[in-house]
Amino acid sequence: DFSSSTHYVEITVKTTKNTYNINWNLNGGEEAGSSWGDEGYYRSTYTVTDHGFDMPKSKDVKKDGYKLVGWYANNACTGDPVLRHEQGETGNKNYYAKWEKDTYTVKGGQIGTGIIAVDKAAGQMGDAVTVTVMPYAGYKMKSGSLELQYYDVNNQFKRVAITGNTFTIPGG
């Protein structure tokens, strides 16, 4: 008579979560606000169980004279933009900011005592714009009275005197 007994062996293992790096390539831009860093919303590392997050918005990054178009997973900023980093992703990530130059409307037109003409209706930061002032009969332009008025990126109203008849579209 053979009797058999069954023996069980339990195997255990301990695991730790991998930590992955996130490289934010701002392509000439800079961080804005306090959402950055390992304690912030946009951190430099993550694990598979970390909550997902939307990609940084234009309030989170800035580049004078440009607006943020989106974030891409390749340095050529081609293909579909990355909208969100999802929970459960793995591997080191590189995200690249894509920027587009701001376009400014340049207005001339009729004023009470004449006409202000500009050589272009729109331009980008750094573009030169030529202004021609044509006062009506009986009027002349007061020396030093030509000025550029605009709102900067912080929505602050600015006035800049124009010397001569050409100005450069400002940034910031």
mmCIF file of N, CA and C in Angstrom, residues 27-143:
data_model
loop_
_atom_site.group_PDB
_atom_site.id
_atom_site.type_symbol
_atom_site.label_atom_id
_atom_site.label_comp_id
_atom_site.label_asym_id
_atom_site.label_seq_id
_atom_site.Cartn_x
_atom_site.Cartn_y
_atom_site.Cartn_z
ATOM 1 N N ASN A 27 11.838 74.065 -26.609
ATOM 2 C CA ASN A 27 12.208 74.651 -27.903
ATOM 3 C C ASN A 27 12.288 76.173 -27.865
ATOM 4 N N GLY A 28 13.054 76.698 -26.917
ATOM 5 C CA GLY A 28 13.253 78.143 -26.819
ATOM 6 C C GLY A 28 12.262 78.832 -25.895
ATOM 7 N N GLY A 29 11.264 78.121 -25.444
ATOM 8 C CA GLY A 29 10.299 78.698 -24.510
ATOM 9 C C GLY A 29 10.777 78.508 -23.081
ATOM 10 N N GLU A 30 9.930 78.895 -22.151
ATOM 11 C CA GLU A 30 10.274 78.725 -20.744
ATOM 12 C C GLU A 30 9.027 78.405 -19.928
ATOM 13 N N GLU A 31 9.266 77.805 -18.782
ATOM 14 C CA GLU A 31 8.183 77.465 -17.878
ATOM 15 C C GLU A 31 7.559 78.746 -17.331
ATOM 16 N N ALA A 32 6.255 78.712 -17.140
ATOM 17 C CA ALA A 32 5.543 79.847 -16.550
ATOM 18 C C ALA A 32 4.650 79.306 -15.446
ATOM 19 N N GLY A 33 4.734 79.903 -14.291
ATOM 20 C CA GLY A 33 3.885 79.447 -13.192
ATOM 21 C C GLY A 33 4.558 78.392 -12.346
ATOM 22 N N SER A 34 3.813 77.857 -11.388
ATOM 23 C CA SER A 34 4.375 76.938 -10.404
ATOM 24 C C SER A 34 3.988 75.487 -10.652
ATOM 25 N N SER A 35 3.539 75.165 -11.847
ATOM 26 C CA SER A 35 3.079 73.809 -12.139
ATOM 27 C C SER A 35 4.211 72.857 -12.502
ATOM 28 N N TRP A 36 5.446 73.317 -12.422
ATOM 29 C CA TRP A 36 6.583 72.532 -12.892
ATOM 30 C C TRP A 36 7.377 71.947 -11.739
ATOM 31 N N GLY A 37 8.116 70.896 -12.000
ATOM 32 C CA GLY A 37 8.993 70.285 -11.015
ATOM 33 C C GLY A 37 8.361 69.048 -10.396
ATOM 34 N N ASP A 38 9.137 68.332 -9.617
ATOM 35 C CA ASP A 38 8.680 67.057 -9.071
ATOM 36 C C ASP A 38 7.504 67.192 -8.121
ATOM 37 N N GLU A 39 7.294 68.369 -7.559
ATOM 38 C CA GLU A 39 6.123 68.585 -6.702
ATOM 39 C C GLU A 39 4.962 69.188 -7.493
ATOM 40 N N GLY A 40 5.206 69.604 -8.714
ATOM 41 C CA GLY A 40 4.179 70.253 -9.515
ATOM 42 C C GLY A 40 3.431 69.274 -10.401
ATOM 43 N N TYR A 41 2.551 69.803 -11.177
ATOM 44 C CA TYR A 41 1.714 69.028 -12.077
ATOM 45 C C TYR A 41 2.545 68.408 -13.205
ATOM 46 N N TYR A 42 3.479 69.175 -13.750
ATOM 47 C CA TYR A 42 4.336 68.705 -14.845
ATOM 48 C C TYR A 42 5.676 68.293 -14.262
ATOM 49 N N ARG A 43 5.803 67.045 -13.929
ATOM 50 C CA ARG A 43 6.993 66.553 -13.259
ATOM 51 C C ARG A 43 7.994 65.981 -14.245
ATOM 52 N N SER A 44 9.171 65.646 -13.741
ATOM 53 C CA SER A 44 10.226 65.117 -14.606
ATOM 54 C C SER A 44 10.332 63.598 -14.530
ATOM 55 N N THR A 45 9.565 62.964 -13.631
ATOM 56 C CA THR A 45 9.539 61.504 -13.547
ATOM 57 C C THR A 45 8.100 61.037 -13.325
ATOM 58 N N TYR A 46 7.852 59.754 -13.615
ATOM 59 C CA TYR A 46 6.530 59.175 -13.363
ATOM 60 C C TYR A 46 6.661 57.667 -13.211
ATOM 61 N N THR A 47 5.607 57.048 -12.670
ATOM 62 C CA THR A 47 5.520 55.588 -12.584
ATOM 63 C C THR A 47 4.245 55.141 -13.278
ATOM 64 N N VAL A 48 4.106 53.872 -13.496
ATOM 65 C CA VAL A 48 2.968 53.308 -14.209
ATOM 66 C C VAL A 48 1.628 53.604 -13.516
ATOM 67 N N THR A 49 1.658 53.823 -12.198
ATOM 68 C CA THR A 49 0.411 54.059 -11.466
ATOM 69 C C THR A 49 0.115 55.532 -11.213
ATOM 70 N N ASP A 50 1.023 56.434 -11.599
ATOM 71 C CA ASP A 50 0.751 57.863 -11.414
ATOM 72 C C ASP A 50 -0.459 58.269 -12.256
ATOM 73 N N HIS A 51 -1.195 59.242 -11.749
ATOM 74 C CA HIS A 51 -2.350 59.748 -12.492
ATOM 75 C C HIS A 51 -1.905 60.341 -13.824
ATOM 76 N N GLY A 52 -2.748 60.233 -14.831
ATOM 77 C CA GLY A 52 -2.475 60.865 -16.116
ATOM 78 C C GLY A 52 -2.641 62.370 -15.992
ATOM 79 N N PHE A 53 -2.186 63.091 -16.989
ATOM 80 C CA PHE A 53 -2.340 64.547 -16.970
ATOM 81 C C PHE A 53 -2.409 65.084 -18.396
ATOM 82 N N ASP A 54 -3.105 66.220 -18.544
ATOM 83 C CA ASP A 54 -3.142 66.925 -19.819
ATOM 84 C C ASP A 54 -1.794 67.595 -20.037
ATOM 85 N N MET A 55 -1.444 67.798 -21.275
ATOM 86 C CA MET A 55 -0.179 68.452 -21.589
ATOM 87 C C MET A 55 -0.255 69.930 -21.192
ATOM 88 N N PRO A 56 0.903 70.568 -20.941
ATOM 89 C CA PRO A 56 0.908 71.984 -20.561
ATOM 90 C C PRO A 56 0.200 72.849 -21.598
ATOM 91 N N LYS A 57 -0.495 73.860 -21.102
ATOM 92 C CA LYS A 57 -1.218 74.821 -21.948
ATOM 93 C C LYS A 57 -0.385 76.094 -22.090
ATOM 94 N N SER A 58 -0.900 77.041 -22.867
ATOM 95 C CA SER A 58 -0.158 78.280 -23.102
ATOM 96 C C SER A 58 0.055 79.088 -21.824
ATOM 97 N N LYS A 59 -0.765 78.903 -20.796
ATOM 98 C CA LYS A 59 -0.546 79.606 -19.530
ATOM 99 C C LYS A 59 0.621 79.005 -18.742
ATOM 100 N N ASP A 60 1.033 77.798 -19.118
ATOM 101 C CA ASP A 60 2.087 77.089 -18.396
ATOM 102 C C ASP A 60 3.473 77.277 -19.003
ATOM 103 N N VAL A 61 3.526 77.711 -20.250
ATOM 104 C CA VAL A 61 4.798 77.945 -20.946
ATOM 105 C C VAL A 61 4.681 79.232 -21.746
ATOM 106 N N LYS A 62 5.818 79.856 -22.015
ATOM 107 C CA LYS A 62 5.778 81.095 -22.796
ATOM 108 C C LYS A 62 7.025 81.227 -23.646
ATOM 109 N N LYS A 63 6.856 81.955 -24.734
ATOM 110 C CA LYS A 63 7.963 82.299 -25.621
ATOM 111 C C LYS A 63 7.575 83.613 -26.275
ATOM 112 N N ASP A 64 8.355 84.655 -26.030
ATOM 113 C CA ASP A 64 8.013 85.981 -26.553
ATOM 114 C C ASP A 64 7.827 85.958 -28.060
ATOM 115 N N GLY A 65 6.702 86.510 -28.501
ATOM 116 C CA GLY A 65 6.417 86.618 -29.923
ATOM 117 C C GLY A 65 5.849 85.357 -30.544
ATOM 118 N N TYR A 66 5.548 84.352 -29.729
ATOM 119 C CA TYR A 66 5.056 83.071 -30.240
ATOM 120 C C TYR A 66 3.861 82.598 -29.428
ATOM 121 N N LYS A 67 3.091 81.718 -30.040
ATOM 122 C CA LYS A 67 2.026 81.036 -29.298
ATOM 123 C C LYS A 67 2.279 79.534 -29.386
ATOM 124 N N LEU A 68 1.899 78.830 -28.338
ATOM 125 C CA LEU A 68 2.076 77.382 -28.278
ATOM 126 C C LEU A 68 1.056 76.710 -29.185
ATOM 127 N N VAL A 69 1.535 75.855 -30.088
ATOM 128 C CA VAL A 69 0.655 75.105 -30.985
ATOM 129 C C VAL A 69 0.289 73.764 -30.372
ATOM 130 N N GLY A 70 1.260 73.115 -29.707
ATOM 131 C CA GLY A 70 0.995 71.816 -29.100
ATOM 132 C C GLY A 70 2.284 71.125 -28.707
ATOM 133 N N TRP A 71 2.130 69.886 -28.224
ATOM 134 C CA TRP A 71 3.243 69.055 -27.790
ATOM 135 C C TRP A 71 3.327 67.822 -28.672
ATOM 136 N N TYR A 72 4.554 67.409 -28.993
ATOM 137 C CA TYR A 72 4.762 66.289 -29.894
ATOM 138 C C TYR A 72 5.768 65.320 -29.284
ATOM 139 N N ALA A 73 5.706 64.081 -29.741
ATOM 140 C CA ALA A 73 6.598 63.031 -29.236
ATOM 141 C C ALA A 73 7.878 62.929 -30.062
ATOM 142 N N ASN A 74 8.070 63.825 -31.037
ATOM 143 C CA ASN A 74 9.290 63.815 -31.849
ATOM 144 C C ASN A 74 9.790 65.247 -32.011
ATOM 145 N N ASN A 75 11.106 65.392 -32.183
ATOM 146 C CA ASN A 75 11.693 66.727 -32.229
ATOM 147 C C ASN A 75 11.352 67.508 -33.487
ATOM 148 N N ALA A 76 10.830 66.856 -34.512
ATOM 149 C CA ALA A 76 10.382 67.564 -35.708
ATOM 150 C C ALA A 76 8.970 68.129 -35.519
ATOM 151 N N CYS A 77 8.336 67.753 -34.421
ATOM 152 C CA CYS A 77 6.967 68.200 -34.109
ATOM 153 C C CYS A 77 6.016 67.896 -35.261
ATOM 154 N N THR A 78 6.058 66.652 -35.730
ATOM 155 C CA THR A 78 5.184 66.209 -36.817
ATOM 156 C C THR A 78 4.241 65.126 -36.313
ATOM 157 N N GLY A 79 3.248 64.837 -37.124
ATOM 158 C CA GLY A 79 2.259 63.831 -36.743
ATOM 159 C C GLY A 79 1.210 64.436 -35.840
ATOM 160 N N ASP A 80 0.507 63.587 -35.126
ATOM 161 C CA ASP A 80 -0.539 64.059 -34.221
ATOM 162 C C ASP A 80 0.084 64.599 -32.940
ATOM 163 N N PRO A 81 -0.451 65.713 -32.436
ATOM 164 C CA PRO A 81 0.061 66.223 -31.160
ATOM 165 C C PRO A 81 -0.329 65.294 -30.010
ATOM 166 N N VAL A 82 0.471 65.317 -28.958
ATOM 167 C CA VAL A 82 0.169 64.564 -27.740
ATOM 168 C C VAL A 82 -0.715 65.466 -26.874
ATOM 169 N N LEU A 83 -1.909 65.025 -26.577
ATOM 170 C CA LEU A 83 -2.844 65.832 -25.790
ATOM 171 C C LEU A 83 -2.804 65.487 -24.311
ATOM 172 N N ARG A 84 -2.433 64.240 -24.020
ATOM 173 C CA ARG A 84 -2.507 63.774 -22.640
ATOM 174 C C ARG A 84 -1.477 62.671 -22.401
ATOM 175 N N HIS A 85 -0.884 62.673 -21.228
ATOM 176 C CA HIS A 85 -0.031 61.578 -20.769
ATOM 177 C C HIS A 85 -0.936 60.714 -19.889
ATOM 178 N N GLU A 86 -1.159 59.477 -20.280
ATOM 179 C CA GLU A 86 -2.137 58.619 -19.612
ATOM 180 C C GLU A 86 -1.531 57.787 -18.496
ATOM 181 N N GLN A 87 -2.331 57.522 -17.480
ATOM 182 C CA GLN A 87 -1.929 56.576 -16.443
ATOM 183 C C GLN A 87 -1.724 55.226 -17.118
ATOM 184 N N GLY A 88 -0.709 54.492 -16.690
ATOM 185 C CA GLY A 88 -0.425 53.184 -17.274
ATOM 186 C C GLY A 88 0.657 53.209 -18.340
ATOM 187 N N GLU A 89 1.060 54.392 -18.783
ATOM 188 C CA GLU A 89 2.144 54.467 -19.771
ATOM 189 C C GLU A 89 3.453 54.045 -19.127
ATOM 190 N N THR A 90 4.356 53.559 -19.939
ATOM 191 C CA THR A 90 5.683 53.155 -19.464
ATOM 192 C C THR A 90 6.747 53.693 -20.413
ATOM 193 N N GLY A 91 7.963 53.723 -19.939
ATOM 194 C CA GLY A 91 9.085 54.149 -20.773
ATOM 195 C C GLY A 91 9.388 55.628 -20.593
ATOM 196 N N ASN A 92 10.647 55.981 -20.845
ATOM 197 C CA ASN A 92 11.031 57.390 -20.795
ATOM 198 C C ASN A 92 10.312 58.137 -21.909
ATOM 199 N N LYS A 93 9.925 59.378 -21.639
ATOM 200 C CA LYS A 93 9.169 60.181 -22.609
ATOM 201 C C LYS A 93 9.913 61.469 -22.911
ATOM 202 N N ASN A 94 9.872 61.868 -24.164
ATOM 203 C CA ASN A 94 10.363 63.167 -24.608
ATOM 204 C C ASN A 94 9.195 63.890 -25.244
ATOM 205 N N TYR A 95 8.882 65.078 -24.721
ATOM 206 C CA TYR A 95 7.806 65.893 -25.270
ATOM 207 C C TYR A 95 8.405 67.206 -25.767
ATOM 208 N N TYR A 96 8.014 67.612 -26.978
ATOM 209 C CA TYR A 96 8.573 68.777 -27.638
ATOM 210 C C TYR A 96 7.486 69.814 -27.880
ATOM 211 N N ALA A 97 7.739 71.057 -27.451
ATOM 212 C CA ALA A 97 6.794 72.155 -27.678
ATOM 213 C C ALA A 97 6.935 72.640 -29.116
ATOM 214 N N LYS A 98 5.802 72.866 -29.758
ATOM 215 C CA LYS A 98 5.799 73.453 -31.099
ATOM 216 C C LYS A 98 5.215 74.851 -30.990
ATOM 217 N N TRP A 99 5.934 75.811 -31.539
ATOM 218 C CA TRP A 99 5.550 77.217 -31.458
ATOM 219 C C TRP A 99 5.250 77.769 -32.845
ATOM 220 N N GLU A 100 4.400 78.771 -32.872
ATOM 221 C CA GLU A 100 4.073 79.483 -34.108
ATOM 222 C C GLU A 100 4.193 80.972 -33.807
ATOM 223 N N LYS A 101 4.820 81.714 -34.713
ATOM 224 C CA LYS A 101 4.971 83.149 -34.489
ATOM 225 C C LYS A 101 3.606 83.816 -34.380
ATOM 226 N N ASP A 102 3.503 84.728 -33.402
ATOM 227 C CA ASP A 102 2.284 85.532 -33.283
ATOM 228 C C ASP A 102 2.175 86.443 -34.489
ATOM 229 N N THR A 103 0.975 86.640 -34.962
ATOM 230 C CA THR A 103 0.721 87.589 -36.036
ATOM 231 C C THR A 103 -0.064 88.758 -35.453
ATOM 232 N N TYR A 104 0.404 89.956 -35.731
ATOM 233 C CA TYR A 104 -0.224 91.166 -35.220
ATOM 234 C C TYR A 104 -0.905 91.905 -36.370
ATOM 235 N N THR A 105 -2.101 92.389 -36.128
ATOM 236 C CA THR A 105 -2.798 93.228 -37.088
ATOM 237 C C THR A 105 -2.242 94.636 -36.954
ATOM 238 N N VAL A 106 -1.922 95.247 -38.075
ATOM 239 C CA VAL A 106 -1.398 96.613 -38.087
ATOM 240 C C VAL A 106 -2.472 97.489 -38.721
ATOM 241 N N LYS A 107 -2.969 98.447 -37.951
ATOM 242 C CA LYS A 107 -4.069 99.284 -38.439
ATOM 243 C C LYS A 107 -3.600 100.692 -38.745
ATOM 244 N N GLY A 108 -3.950 101.141 -39.895
ATOM 245 C CA GLY A 108 -3.818 102.542 -40.255
ATOM 246 C C GLY A 108 -5.247 103.047 -40.373
ATOM 247 N N GLY A 109 -5.496 103.896 -41.329
ATOM 248 C CA GLY A 109 -6.869 104.319 -41.581
ATOM 249 C C GLY A 109 -7.065 105.812 -41.474
ATOM 250 N N GLN A 110 -8.305 106.178 -41.569
ATOM 251 C CA GLN A 110 -8.665 107.583 -41.544
ATOM 252 C C GLN A 110 -8.767 108.065 -40.103
ATOM 253 N N ILE A 111 -8.166 109.211 -39.870
ATOM 254 C CA ILE A 111 -8.296 109.878 -38.578
ATOM 255 C C ILE A 111 -9.001 111.200 -38.839
ATOM 256 N N GLY A 112 -9.311 111.928 -37.814
ATOM 257 C CA GLY A 112 -10.072 113.169 -37.989
ATOM 258 C C GLY A 112 -9.435 114.186 -38.895
ATOM 259 N N THR A 113 -8.115 114.222 -38.961
ATOM 260 C CA THR A 113 -7.425 115.260 -39.732
ATOM 261 C C THR A 113 -6.545 114.713 -40.844
ATOM 262 N N GLY A 114 -6.757 113.454 -41.227
ATOM 263 C CA GLY A 114 -5.958 112.890 -42.296
ATOM 264 C C GLY A 114 -6.050 111.381 -42.363
ATOM 265 N N ILE A 115 -5.075 110.801 -43.018
ATOM 266 C CA ILE A 115 -5.041 109.352 -43.226
ATOM 267 C C ILE A 115 -3.667 108.834 -42.793
ATOM 268 N N ILE A 116 -3.680 107.686 -42.096
ATOM 269 C CA ILE A 116 -2.442 106.991 -41.753
ATOM 270 C C ILE A 116 -2.430 105.712 -42.577
ATOM 271 N N ALA A 117 -1.422 105.564 -43.426
ATOM 272 C CA ALA A 117 -1.293 104.369 -44.256
ATOM 273 C C ALA A 117 -0.118 103.535 -43.744
ATOM 274 N N VAL A 118 -0.282 102.209 -43.789
ATOM 275 C CA VAL A 118 0.798 101.288 -43.411
ATOM 276 C C VAL A 118 1.065 100.372 -44.598
ATOM 277 N N ASP A 119 2.307 99.913 -44.729
ATOM 278 C CA ASP A 119 2.653 99.101 -45.893
ATOM 279 C C ASP A 119 2.290 97.627 -45.747
ATOM 280 N N LYS A 120 1.797 97.217 -44.583
ATOM 281 C CA LYS A 120 1.324 95.841 -44.423
ATOM 282 C C LYS A 120 0.220 95.827 -43.373
ATOM 283 N N ALA A 121 -0.763 94.979 -43.589
ATOM 284 C CA ALA A 121 -1.911 94.892 -42.684
ATOM 285 C C ALA A 121 -1.671 93.947 -41.514
ATOM 286 N N ALA A 122 -0.642 93.117 -41.618
ATOM 287 C CA ALA A 122 -0.314 92.180 -40.540
ATOM 288 C C ALA A 122 1.179 91.916 -40.569
ATOM 289 N N GLY A 123 1.710 91.540 -39.420
ATOM 290 C CA GLY A 123 3.132 91.239 -39.345
ATOM 291 C C GLY A 123 3.432 90.440 -38.104
ATOM 292 N N GLN A 124 4.691 90.050 -37.986
ATOM 293 C CA GLN A 124 5.144 89.277 -36.841
ATOM 294 C C GLN A 124 6.210 90.054 -36.095
ATOM 295 N N MET A 125 6.462 89.657 -34.847
ATOM 296 C CA MET A 125 7.446 90.338 -34.023
ATOM 297 C C MET A 125 8.755 90.487 -34.799
ATOM 298 N N GLY A 126 9.274 91.695 -34.803
ATOM 299 C CA GLY A 126 10.526 91.974 -35.490
ATOM 300 C C GLY A 126 10.360 92.486 -36.908
ATOM 301 N N ASP A 127 9.148 92.376 -37.480
ATOM 302 C CA ASP A 127 8.911 92.897 -38.831
ATOM 303 C C ASP A 127 8.922 94.423 -38.826
ATOM 304 N N ALA A 128 9.475 95.009 -39.864
ATOM 305 C CA ALA A 128 9.456 96.467 -40.027
ATOM 306 C C ALA A 128 8.179 96.866 -40.755
ATOM 307 N N VAL A 129 7.561 97.937 -40.290
ATOM 308 C CA VAL A 129 6.340 98.467 -40.909
ATOM 309 C C VAL A 129 6.595 99.938 -41.213
ATOM 310 N N THR A 130 6.301 100.336 -42.449
ATOM 311 C CA THR A 130 6.463 101.731 -42.842
ATOM 312 C C THR A 130 5.111 102.428 -42.737
ATOM 313 N N VAL A 131 5.138 103.596 -42.091
ATOM 314 C CA VAL A 131 3.933 104.389 -41.861
ATOM 315 C C VAL A 131 4.021 105.647 -42.718
ATOM 316 N N THR A 132 2.928 105.963 -43.399
ATOM 317 C CA THR A 132 2.845 107.205 -44.159
ATOM 318 C C THR A 132 1.676 108.006 -43.606
ATOM 319 N N VAL A 133 1.957 109.232 -43.174
ATOM 320 C CA VAL A 133 0.915 110.112 -42.639
ATOM 321 C C VAL A 133 0.587 111.138 -43.716
ATOM 322 N N MET A 134 -0.714 111.213 -44.026
ATOM 323 C CA MET A 134 -1.174 112.147 -45.061
ATOM 324 C C MET A 134 -2.236 113.067 -44.458
ATOM 325 N N PRO A 135 -1.788 114.216 -43.887
ATOM 326 C CA PRO A 135 -2.759 115.137 -43.304
ATOM 327 C C PRO A 135 -3.637 115.759 -44.395
ATOM 328 N N TYR A 136 -4.849 116.089 -44.011
ATOM 329 C CA TYR A 136 -5.740 116.796 -44.940
ATOM 330 C C TYR A 136 -5.217 118.215 -45.147
ATOM 331 N N ALA A 137 -5.729 118.865 -46.191
ATOM 332 C CA ALA A 137 -5.330 120.246 -46.493
ATOM 333 C C ALA A 137 -5.558 121.123 -45.267
ATOM 334 N N GLY A 138 -4.582 121.932 -44.971
ATOM 335 C CA GLY A 138 -4.690 122.837 -43.831
ATOM 336 C C GLY A 138 -4.122 122.249 -42.543
ATOM 337 N N TYR A 139 -3.634 121.024 -42.576
ATOM 338 C CA TYR A 139 -3.050 120.373 -41.382
ATOM 339 C C TYR A 139 -1.646 119.878 -41.695
ATOM 340 N N LYS A 140 -0.846 119.727 -40.669
ATOM 341 C CA LYS A 140 0.449 119.098 -40.808
ATOM 342 C C LYS A 140 0.672 118.231 -39.572
ATOM 343 N N MET A 141 1.516 117.249 -39.704
ATOM 344 C CA MET A 141 1.795 116.353 -38.591
ATOM 345 C C MET A 141 2.679 117.071 -37.585
ATOM 346 N N LYS A 142 2.281 117.021 -36.328
ATOM 347 C CA LYS A 142 3.068 117.614 -35.256
ATOM 348 C C LYS A 142 4.296 116.742 -35.022
ATOM 349 N N SER A 143 5.448 117.340 -34.974
ATOM 350 C CA SER A 143 6.700 116.599 -34.796
ATOM 351 C C SER A 143 6.650 115.778 -33.502
#
